[in-house]
PDB file of C-alpha atoms in Angstrom:
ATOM      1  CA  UNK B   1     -23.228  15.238  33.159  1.00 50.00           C
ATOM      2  CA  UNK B   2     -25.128  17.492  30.512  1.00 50.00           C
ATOM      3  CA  UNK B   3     -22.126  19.941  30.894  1.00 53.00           C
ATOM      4  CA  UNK B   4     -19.859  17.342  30.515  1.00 48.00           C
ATOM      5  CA  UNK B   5     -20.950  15.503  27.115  1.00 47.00           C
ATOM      6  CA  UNK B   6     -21.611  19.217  25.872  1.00 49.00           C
ATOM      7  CA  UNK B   7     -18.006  20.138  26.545  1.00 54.00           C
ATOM      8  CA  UNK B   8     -16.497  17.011  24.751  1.00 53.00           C
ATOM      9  CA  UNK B   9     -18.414  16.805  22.141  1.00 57.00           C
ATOM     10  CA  UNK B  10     -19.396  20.332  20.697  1.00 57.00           C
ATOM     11  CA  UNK B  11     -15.727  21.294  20.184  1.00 59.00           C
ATOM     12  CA  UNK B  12     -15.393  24.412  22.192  1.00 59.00           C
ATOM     13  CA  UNK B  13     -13.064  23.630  24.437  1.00 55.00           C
ATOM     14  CA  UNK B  14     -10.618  23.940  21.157  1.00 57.00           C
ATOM     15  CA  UNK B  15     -11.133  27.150  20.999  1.00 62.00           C
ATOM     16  CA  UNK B  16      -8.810  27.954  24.210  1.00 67.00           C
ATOM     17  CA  UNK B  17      -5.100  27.470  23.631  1.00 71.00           C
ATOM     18  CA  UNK B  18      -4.383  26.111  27.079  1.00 79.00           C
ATOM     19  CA  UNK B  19      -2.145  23.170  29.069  1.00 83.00           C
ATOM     20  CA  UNK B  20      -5.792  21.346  29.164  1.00 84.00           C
ATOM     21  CA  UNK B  21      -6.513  21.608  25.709  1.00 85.00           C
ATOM     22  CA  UNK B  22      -3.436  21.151  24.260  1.00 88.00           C
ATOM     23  CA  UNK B  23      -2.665  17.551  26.493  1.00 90.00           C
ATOM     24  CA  UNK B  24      -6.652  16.816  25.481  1.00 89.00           C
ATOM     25  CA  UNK B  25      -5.150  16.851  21.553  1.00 90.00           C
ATOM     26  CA  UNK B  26      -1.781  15.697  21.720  1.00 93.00           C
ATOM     27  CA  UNK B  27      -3.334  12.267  24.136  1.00 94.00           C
ATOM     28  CA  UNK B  28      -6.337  11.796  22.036  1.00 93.00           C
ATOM     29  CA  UNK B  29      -4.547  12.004  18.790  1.00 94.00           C
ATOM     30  CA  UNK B  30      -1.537  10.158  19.530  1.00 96.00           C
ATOM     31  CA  UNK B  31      -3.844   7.510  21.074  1.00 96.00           C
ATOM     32  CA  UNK B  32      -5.560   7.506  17.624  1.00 96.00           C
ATOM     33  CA  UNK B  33      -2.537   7.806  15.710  1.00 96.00           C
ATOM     34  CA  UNK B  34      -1.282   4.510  17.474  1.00 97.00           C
ATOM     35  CA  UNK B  35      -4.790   2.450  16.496  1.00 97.00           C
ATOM     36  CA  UNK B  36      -4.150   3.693  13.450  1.00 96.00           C
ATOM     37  CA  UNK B  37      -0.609   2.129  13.163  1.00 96.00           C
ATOM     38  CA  UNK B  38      -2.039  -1.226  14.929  1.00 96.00           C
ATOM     39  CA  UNK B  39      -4.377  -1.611  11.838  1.00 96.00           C
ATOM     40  CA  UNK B  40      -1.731  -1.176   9.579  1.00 95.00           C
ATOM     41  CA  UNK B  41       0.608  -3.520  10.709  1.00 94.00           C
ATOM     42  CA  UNK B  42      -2.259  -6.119  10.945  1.00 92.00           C
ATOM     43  CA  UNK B  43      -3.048  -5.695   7.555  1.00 91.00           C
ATOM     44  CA  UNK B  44       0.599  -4.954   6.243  1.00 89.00           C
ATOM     45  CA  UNK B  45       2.165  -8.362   7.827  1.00 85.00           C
ATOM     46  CA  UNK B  46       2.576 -10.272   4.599  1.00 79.00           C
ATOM     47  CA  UNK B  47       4.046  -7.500   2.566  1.00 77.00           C
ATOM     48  CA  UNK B  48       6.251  -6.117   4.865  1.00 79.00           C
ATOM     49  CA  UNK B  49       5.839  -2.425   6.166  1.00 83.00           C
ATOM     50  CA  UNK B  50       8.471   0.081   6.875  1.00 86.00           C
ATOM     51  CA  UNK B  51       8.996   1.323  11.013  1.00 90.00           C
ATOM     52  CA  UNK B  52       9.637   5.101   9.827  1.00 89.00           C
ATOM     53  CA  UNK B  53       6.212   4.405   8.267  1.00 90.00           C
ATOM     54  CA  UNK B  54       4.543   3.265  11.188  1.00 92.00           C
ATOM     55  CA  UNK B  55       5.982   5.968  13.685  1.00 93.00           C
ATOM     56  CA  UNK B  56       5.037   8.763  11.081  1.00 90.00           C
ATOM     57  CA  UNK B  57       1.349   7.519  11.459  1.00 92.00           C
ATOM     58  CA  UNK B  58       1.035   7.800  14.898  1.00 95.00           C
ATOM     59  CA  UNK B  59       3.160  11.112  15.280  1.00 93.00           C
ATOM     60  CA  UNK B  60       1.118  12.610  12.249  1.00 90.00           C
ATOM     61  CA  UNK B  61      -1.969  12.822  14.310  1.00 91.00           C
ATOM     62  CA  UNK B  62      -1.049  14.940  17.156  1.00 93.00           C
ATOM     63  CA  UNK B  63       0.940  17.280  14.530  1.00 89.00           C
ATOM     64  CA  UNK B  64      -1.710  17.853  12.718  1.00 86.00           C
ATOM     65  CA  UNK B  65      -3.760  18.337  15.731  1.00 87.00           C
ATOM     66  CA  UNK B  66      -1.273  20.911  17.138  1.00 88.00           C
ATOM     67  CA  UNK B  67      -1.523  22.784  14.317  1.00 85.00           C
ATOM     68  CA  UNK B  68      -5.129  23.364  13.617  1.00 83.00           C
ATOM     69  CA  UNK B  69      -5.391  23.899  17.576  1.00 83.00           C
ATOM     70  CA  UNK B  70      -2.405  26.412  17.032  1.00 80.00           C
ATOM     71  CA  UNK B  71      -3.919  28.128  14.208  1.00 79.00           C
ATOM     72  CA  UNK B  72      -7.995  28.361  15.483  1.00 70.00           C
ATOM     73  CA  UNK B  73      -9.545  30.999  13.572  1.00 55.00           C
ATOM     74  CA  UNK B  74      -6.624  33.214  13.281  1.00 61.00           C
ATOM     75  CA  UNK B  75      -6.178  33.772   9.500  1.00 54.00           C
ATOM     76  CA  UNK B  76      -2.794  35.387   9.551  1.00 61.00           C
ATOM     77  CA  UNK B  77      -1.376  32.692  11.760  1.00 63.00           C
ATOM     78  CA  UNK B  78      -3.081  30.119   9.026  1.00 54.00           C
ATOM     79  CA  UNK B  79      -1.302  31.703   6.434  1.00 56.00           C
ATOM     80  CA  UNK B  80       1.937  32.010   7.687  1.00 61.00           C
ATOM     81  CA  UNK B  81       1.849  28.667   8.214  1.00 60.00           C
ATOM     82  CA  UNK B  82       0.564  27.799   5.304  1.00 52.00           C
ATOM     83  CA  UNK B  83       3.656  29.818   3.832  1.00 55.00           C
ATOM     84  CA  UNK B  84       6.230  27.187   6.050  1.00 57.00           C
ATOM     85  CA  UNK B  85       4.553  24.435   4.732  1.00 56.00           C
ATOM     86  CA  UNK B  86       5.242  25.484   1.408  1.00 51.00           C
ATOM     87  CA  UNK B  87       9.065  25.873   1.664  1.00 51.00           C
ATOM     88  CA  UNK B  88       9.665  22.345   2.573  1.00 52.00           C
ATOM     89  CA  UNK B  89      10.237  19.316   0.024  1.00 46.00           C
ATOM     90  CA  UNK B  90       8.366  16.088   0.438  1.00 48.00           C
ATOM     91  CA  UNK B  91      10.035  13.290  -1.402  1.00 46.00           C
ATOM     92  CA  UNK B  92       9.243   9.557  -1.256  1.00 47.00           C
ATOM     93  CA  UNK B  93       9.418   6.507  -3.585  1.00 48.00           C
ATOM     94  CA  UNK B  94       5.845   5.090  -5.117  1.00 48.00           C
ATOM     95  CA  UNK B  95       4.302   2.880  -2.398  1.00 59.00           C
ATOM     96  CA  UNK B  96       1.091   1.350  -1.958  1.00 71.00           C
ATOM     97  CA  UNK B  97      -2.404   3.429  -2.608  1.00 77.00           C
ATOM     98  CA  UNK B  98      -3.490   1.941   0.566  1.00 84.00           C
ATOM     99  CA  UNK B  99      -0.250   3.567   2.466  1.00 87.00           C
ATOM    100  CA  UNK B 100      -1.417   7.024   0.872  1.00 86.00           C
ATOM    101  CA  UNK B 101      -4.804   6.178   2.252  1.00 90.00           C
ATOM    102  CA  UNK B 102      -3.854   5.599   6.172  1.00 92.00           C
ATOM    103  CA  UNK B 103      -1.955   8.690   5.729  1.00 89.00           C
ATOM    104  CA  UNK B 104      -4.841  10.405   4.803  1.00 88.00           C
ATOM    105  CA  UNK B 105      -6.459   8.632   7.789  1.00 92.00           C
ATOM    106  CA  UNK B 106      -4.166   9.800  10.157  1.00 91.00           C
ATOM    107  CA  UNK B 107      -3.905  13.459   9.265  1.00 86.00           C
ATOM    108  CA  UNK B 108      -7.960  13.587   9.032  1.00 88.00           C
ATOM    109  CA  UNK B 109      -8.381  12.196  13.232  1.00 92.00           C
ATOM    110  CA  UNK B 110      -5.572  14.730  14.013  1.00 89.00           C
ATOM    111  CA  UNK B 111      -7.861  17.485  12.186  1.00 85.00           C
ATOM    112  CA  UNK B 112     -10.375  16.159  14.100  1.00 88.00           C
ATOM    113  CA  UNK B 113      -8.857  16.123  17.260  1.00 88.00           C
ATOM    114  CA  UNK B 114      -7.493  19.875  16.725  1.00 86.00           C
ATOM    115  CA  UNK B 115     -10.651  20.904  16.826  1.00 83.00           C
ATOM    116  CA  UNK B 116     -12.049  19.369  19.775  1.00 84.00           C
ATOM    117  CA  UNK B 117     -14.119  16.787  18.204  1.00 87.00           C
ATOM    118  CA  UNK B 118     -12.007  13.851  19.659  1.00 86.00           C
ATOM    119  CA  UNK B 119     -14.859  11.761  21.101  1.00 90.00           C
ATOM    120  CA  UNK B 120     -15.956  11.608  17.205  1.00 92.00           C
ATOM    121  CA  UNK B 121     -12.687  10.790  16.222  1.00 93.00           C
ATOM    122  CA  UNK B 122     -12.315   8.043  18.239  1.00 93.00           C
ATOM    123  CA  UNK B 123     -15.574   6.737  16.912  1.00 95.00           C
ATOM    124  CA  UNK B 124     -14.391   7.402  13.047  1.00 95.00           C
ATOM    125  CA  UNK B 125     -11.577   5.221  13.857  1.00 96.00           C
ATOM    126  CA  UNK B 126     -13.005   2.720  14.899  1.00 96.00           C
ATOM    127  CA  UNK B 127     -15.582   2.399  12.251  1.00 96.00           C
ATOM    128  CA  UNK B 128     -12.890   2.697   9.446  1.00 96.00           C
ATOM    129  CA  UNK B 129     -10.619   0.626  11.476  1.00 95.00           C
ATOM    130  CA  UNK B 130     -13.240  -2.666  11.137  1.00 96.00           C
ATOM    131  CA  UNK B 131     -14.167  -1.527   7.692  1.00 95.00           C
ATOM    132  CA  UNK B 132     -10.329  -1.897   6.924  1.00 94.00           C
ATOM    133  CA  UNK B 133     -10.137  -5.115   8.758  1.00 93.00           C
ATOM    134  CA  UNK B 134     -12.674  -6.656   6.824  1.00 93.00           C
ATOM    135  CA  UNK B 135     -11.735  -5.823   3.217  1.00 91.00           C
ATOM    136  CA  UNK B 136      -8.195  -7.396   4.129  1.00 89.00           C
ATOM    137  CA  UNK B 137      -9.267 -10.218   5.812  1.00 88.00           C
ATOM    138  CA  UNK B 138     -12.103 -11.050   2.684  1.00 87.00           C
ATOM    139  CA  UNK B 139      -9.408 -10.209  -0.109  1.00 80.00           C
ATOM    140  CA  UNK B 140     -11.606  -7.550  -1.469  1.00 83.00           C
ATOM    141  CA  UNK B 141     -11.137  -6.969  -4.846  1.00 73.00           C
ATOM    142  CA  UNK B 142      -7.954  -9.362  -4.700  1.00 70.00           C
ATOM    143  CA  UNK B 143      -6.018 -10.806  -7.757  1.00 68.00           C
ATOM    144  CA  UNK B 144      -6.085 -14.827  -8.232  1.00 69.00           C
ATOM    145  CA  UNK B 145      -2.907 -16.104  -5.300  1.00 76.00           C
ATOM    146  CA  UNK B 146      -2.023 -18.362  -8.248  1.00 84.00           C
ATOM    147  CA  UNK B 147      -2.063 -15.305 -11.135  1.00 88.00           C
ATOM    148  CA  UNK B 148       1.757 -14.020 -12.069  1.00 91.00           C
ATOM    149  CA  UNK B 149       3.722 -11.710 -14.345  1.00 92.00           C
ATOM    150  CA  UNK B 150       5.655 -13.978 -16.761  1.00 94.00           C
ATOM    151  CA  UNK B 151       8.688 -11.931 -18.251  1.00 95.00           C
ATOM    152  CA  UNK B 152      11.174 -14.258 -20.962  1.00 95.00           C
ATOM    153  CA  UNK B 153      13.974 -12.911 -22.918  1.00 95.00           C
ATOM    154  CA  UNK B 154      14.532 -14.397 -26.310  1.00 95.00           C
ATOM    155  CA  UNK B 155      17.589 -14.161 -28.867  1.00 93.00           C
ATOM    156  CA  UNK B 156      16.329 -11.862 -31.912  1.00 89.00           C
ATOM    157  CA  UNK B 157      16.451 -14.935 -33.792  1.00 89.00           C
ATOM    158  CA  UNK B 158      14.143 -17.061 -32.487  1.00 90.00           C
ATOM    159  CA  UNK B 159      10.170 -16.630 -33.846  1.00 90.00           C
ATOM    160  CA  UNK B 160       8.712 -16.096 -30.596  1.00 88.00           C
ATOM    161  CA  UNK B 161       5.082 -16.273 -31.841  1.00 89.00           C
ATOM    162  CA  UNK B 162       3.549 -19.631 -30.352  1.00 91.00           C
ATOM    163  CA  UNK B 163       6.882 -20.831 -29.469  1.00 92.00           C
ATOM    164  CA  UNK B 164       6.196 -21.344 -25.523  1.00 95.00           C
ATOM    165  CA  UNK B 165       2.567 -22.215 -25.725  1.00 94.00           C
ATOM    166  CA  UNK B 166       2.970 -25.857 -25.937  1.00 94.00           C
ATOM    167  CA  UNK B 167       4.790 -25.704 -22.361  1.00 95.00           C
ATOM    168  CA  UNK B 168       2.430 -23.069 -20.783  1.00 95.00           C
ATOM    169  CA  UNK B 169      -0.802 -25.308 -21.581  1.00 94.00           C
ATOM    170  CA  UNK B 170       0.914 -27.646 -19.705  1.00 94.00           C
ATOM    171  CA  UNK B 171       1.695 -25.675 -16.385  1.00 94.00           C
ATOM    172  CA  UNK B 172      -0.868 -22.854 -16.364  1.00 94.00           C
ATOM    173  CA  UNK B 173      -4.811 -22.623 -16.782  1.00 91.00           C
ATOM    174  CA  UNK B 174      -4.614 -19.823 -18.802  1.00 92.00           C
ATOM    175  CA  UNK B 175      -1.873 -17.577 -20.793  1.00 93.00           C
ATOM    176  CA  UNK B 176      -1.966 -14.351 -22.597  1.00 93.00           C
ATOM    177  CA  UNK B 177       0.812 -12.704 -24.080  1.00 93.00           C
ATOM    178  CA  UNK B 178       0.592  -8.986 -23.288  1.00 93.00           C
ATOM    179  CA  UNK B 179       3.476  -6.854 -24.772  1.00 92.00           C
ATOM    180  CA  UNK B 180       6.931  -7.898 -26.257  1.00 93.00           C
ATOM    181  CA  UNK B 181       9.805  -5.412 -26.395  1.00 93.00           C
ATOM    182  CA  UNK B 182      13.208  -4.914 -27.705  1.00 90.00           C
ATOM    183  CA  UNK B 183      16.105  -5.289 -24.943  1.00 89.00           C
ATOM    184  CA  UNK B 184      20.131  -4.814 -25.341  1.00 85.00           C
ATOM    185  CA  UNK B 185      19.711  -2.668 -28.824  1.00 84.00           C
ATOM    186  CA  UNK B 186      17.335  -4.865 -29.864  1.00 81.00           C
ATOM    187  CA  UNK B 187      19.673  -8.007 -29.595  1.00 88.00           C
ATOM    188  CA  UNK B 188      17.901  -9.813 -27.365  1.00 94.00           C
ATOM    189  CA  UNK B 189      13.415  -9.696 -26.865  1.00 94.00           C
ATOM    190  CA  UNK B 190      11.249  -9.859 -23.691  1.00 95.00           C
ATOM    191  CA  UNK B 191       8.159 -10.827 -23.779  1.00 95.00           C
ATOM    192  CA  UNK B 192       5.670 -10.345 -21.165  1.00 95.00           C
ATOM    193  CA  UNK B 193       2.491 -13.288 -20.418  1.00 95.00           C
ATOM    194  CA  UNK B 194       0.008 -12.957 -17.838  1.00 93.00           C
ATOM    195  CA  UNK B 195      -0.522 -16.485 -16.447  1.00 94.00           C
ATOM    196  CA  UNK B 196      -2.591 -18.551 -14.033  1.00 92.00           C
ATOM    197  CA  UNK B 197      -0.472 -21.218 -12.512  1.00 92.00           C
ATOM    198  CA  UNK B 198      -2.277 -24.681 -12.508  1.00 91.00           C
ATOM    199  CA  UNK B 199      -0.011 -25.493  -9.430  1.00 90.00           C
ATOM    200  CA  UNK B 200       2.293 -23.155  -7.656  1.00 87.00           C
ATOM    201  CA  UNK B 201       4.275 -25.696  -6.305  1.00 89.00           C
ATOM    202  CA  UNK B 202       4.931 -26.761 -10.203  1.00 92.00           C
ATOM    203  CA  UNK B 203       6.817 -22.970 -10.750  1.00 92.00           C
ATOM    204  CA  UNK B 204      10.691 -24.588 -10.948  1.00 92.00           C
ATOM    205  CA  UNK B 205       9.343 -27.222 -13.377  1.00 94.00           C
ATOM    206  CA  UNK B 206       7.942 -24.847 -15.768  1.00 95.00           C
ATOM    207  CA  UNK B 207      11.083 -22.147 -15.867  1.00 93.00           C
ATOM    208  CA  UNK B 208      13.405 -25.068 -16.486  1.00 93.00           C
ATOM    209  CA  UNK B 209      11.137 -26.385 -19.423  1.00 94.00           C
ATOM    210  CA  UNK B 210      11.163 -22.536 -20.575  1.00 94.00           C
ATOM    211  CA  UNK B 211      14.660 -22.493 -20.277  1.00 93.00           C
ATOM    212  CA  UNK B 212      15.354 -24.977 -22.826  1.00 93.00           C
ATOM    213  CA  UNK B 213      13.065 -22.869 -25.276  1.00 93.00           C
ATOM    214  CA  UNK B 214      14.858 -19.549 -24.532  1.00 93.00           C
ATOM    215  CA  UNK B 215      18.076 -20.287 -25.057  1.00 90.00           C
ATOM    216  CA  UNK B 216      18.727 -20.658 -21.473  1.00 91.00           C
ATOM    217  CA  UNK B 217      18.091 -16.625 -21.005  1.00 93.00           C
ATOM    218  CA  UNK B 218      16.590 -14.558 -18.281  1.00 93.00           C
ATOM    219  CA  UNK B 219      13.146 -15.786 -16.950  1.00 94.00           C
ATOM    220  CA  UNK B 220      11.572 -13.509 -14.207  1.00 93.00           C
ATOM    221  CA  UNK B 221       8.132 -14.306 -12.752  1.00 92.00           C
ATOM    222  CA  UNK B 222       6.510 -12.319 -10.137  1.00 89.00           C
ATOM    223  CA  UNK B 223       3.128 -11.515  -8.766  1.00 79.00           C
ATOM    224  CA  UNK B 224       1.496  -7.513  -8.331  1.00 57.00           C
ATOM    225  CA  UNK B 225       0.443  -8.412  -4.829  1.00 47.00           C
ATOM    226  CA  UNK B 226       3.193  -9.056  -2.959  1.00 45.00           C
ATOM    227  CA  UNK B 227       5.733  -7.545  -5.489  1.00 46.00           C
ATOM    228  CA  UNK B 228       7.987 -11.032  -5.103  1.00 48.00           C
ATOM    229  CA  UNK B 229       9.998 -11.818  -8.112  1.00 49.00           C
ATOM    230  CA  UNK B 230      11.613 -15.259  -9.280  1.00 49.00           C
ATOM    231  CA  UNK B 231      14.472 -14.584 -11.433  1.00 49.00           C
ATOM    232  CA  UNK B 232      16.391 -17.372 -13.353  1.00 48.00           C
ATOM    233  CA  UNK B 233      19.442 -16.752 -15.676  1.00 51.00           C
TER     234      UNK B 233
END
């Protein structure tokens, strides 16, 4: 039993590239890759996740694992692979910090895993797996639900300056005007207000008394969490 714990815990079974080792990494890490995916669909339900996303996490584990099991203490081989790497492109759109982050997650258990320490990994996991549960599930850190990005577009002739605060005293609990630009070679204005709705439900009433301010123009309101947008011409 001694031998046993020893064997799958100090990480030296790693150290022989053989059909044992190498199904020991590619199980253990796609196993971990797939928890891994679990957790971020679970916490990803509301926003909307991508499926090439998901798969990626759980086949980024055992890649990674491959590798480091692949290179073991051969510099040269570490190197040369190092020099593959390098020749391809990675491109992808902004996303989420928090995507960046299970990435991270993933290609640290399939480290882990390459080097034999998969009973540790497992364990990781899990700890950062109810860690990540429980700042989603308690809104850690979370914006105000009822907090939005209020964007209105103005004719260049209309004074702007205190000319919809009357209206969003009425709708909101608190405004604040935070940058106004030029749009359309400076023909038309947009002006930018971070509000607090009073009453969410009260969203249609307030961009209709808005309108009548405007000019009728584009009104776009839309909240940083769940990048939704309500756009009104």
């Amino acid at each position: 039993m001694e031998d046993f714990l020893y064997n799958v815990t100090s990480g030296d079974w790693a150290t022989n590239l053989d059909w044992k080792s190498v199904l020991t990494v590619l199980v253990s890490a796609s196993a971990i890759g797939f928890f891994i995916s679990l957790i971020y669909l679970l916490t990803h339900k509301k926003e909307g996740y991508s499926q090439a996303f998901c798969v990626s996490l759980i086949l980024l584990a055992p890649i990674v694992g491959m590798v480091i099991l692949v290179i073991g203490n051969n510099v040269a081989t570490a190197f040369s692979l190092a020099g593959a790497f390098a020749l391809v492109r990675f491109r992808s759109a902004p996303g989420d910090p928090k995507d960046i982050a299970f990435v991270f997650l993933s290609v640290a258990m399939g480290l882990t895993c390459g080097l034999g320490y998969w009973i540790y990994a497992i364990i990781a996991v899990v700890v950062l797996g109810v860690i990540i549960l429980v700042l989603h599930f308690t809104n850690f850190a979370g914006r105000d639900r009822n907090r939005f990005e209020l964007k209105i577009t103005v004719p260049e002739t209309l004074n702007y300056a205190g000319a919809f605060d009357e209206t969003l005293k009425k709708y909101t609990k608190r405004f604040e005007m935070k940058r106004v630009k030029s749009v359309d070679f400076g023909a038309l204005f947009e002006i930018t207000f971070d509000v607090t709705m009073n009453d969410p439900s009260e969203i249609r009433k307030m961009i209709d008394d808005l309108r009548v301010l405007n000019g009728n123009l584009k009104i776009q309101l839309s909240t940083e969490t769940t990048n939704r947008s309500f756009h009104f011409q």
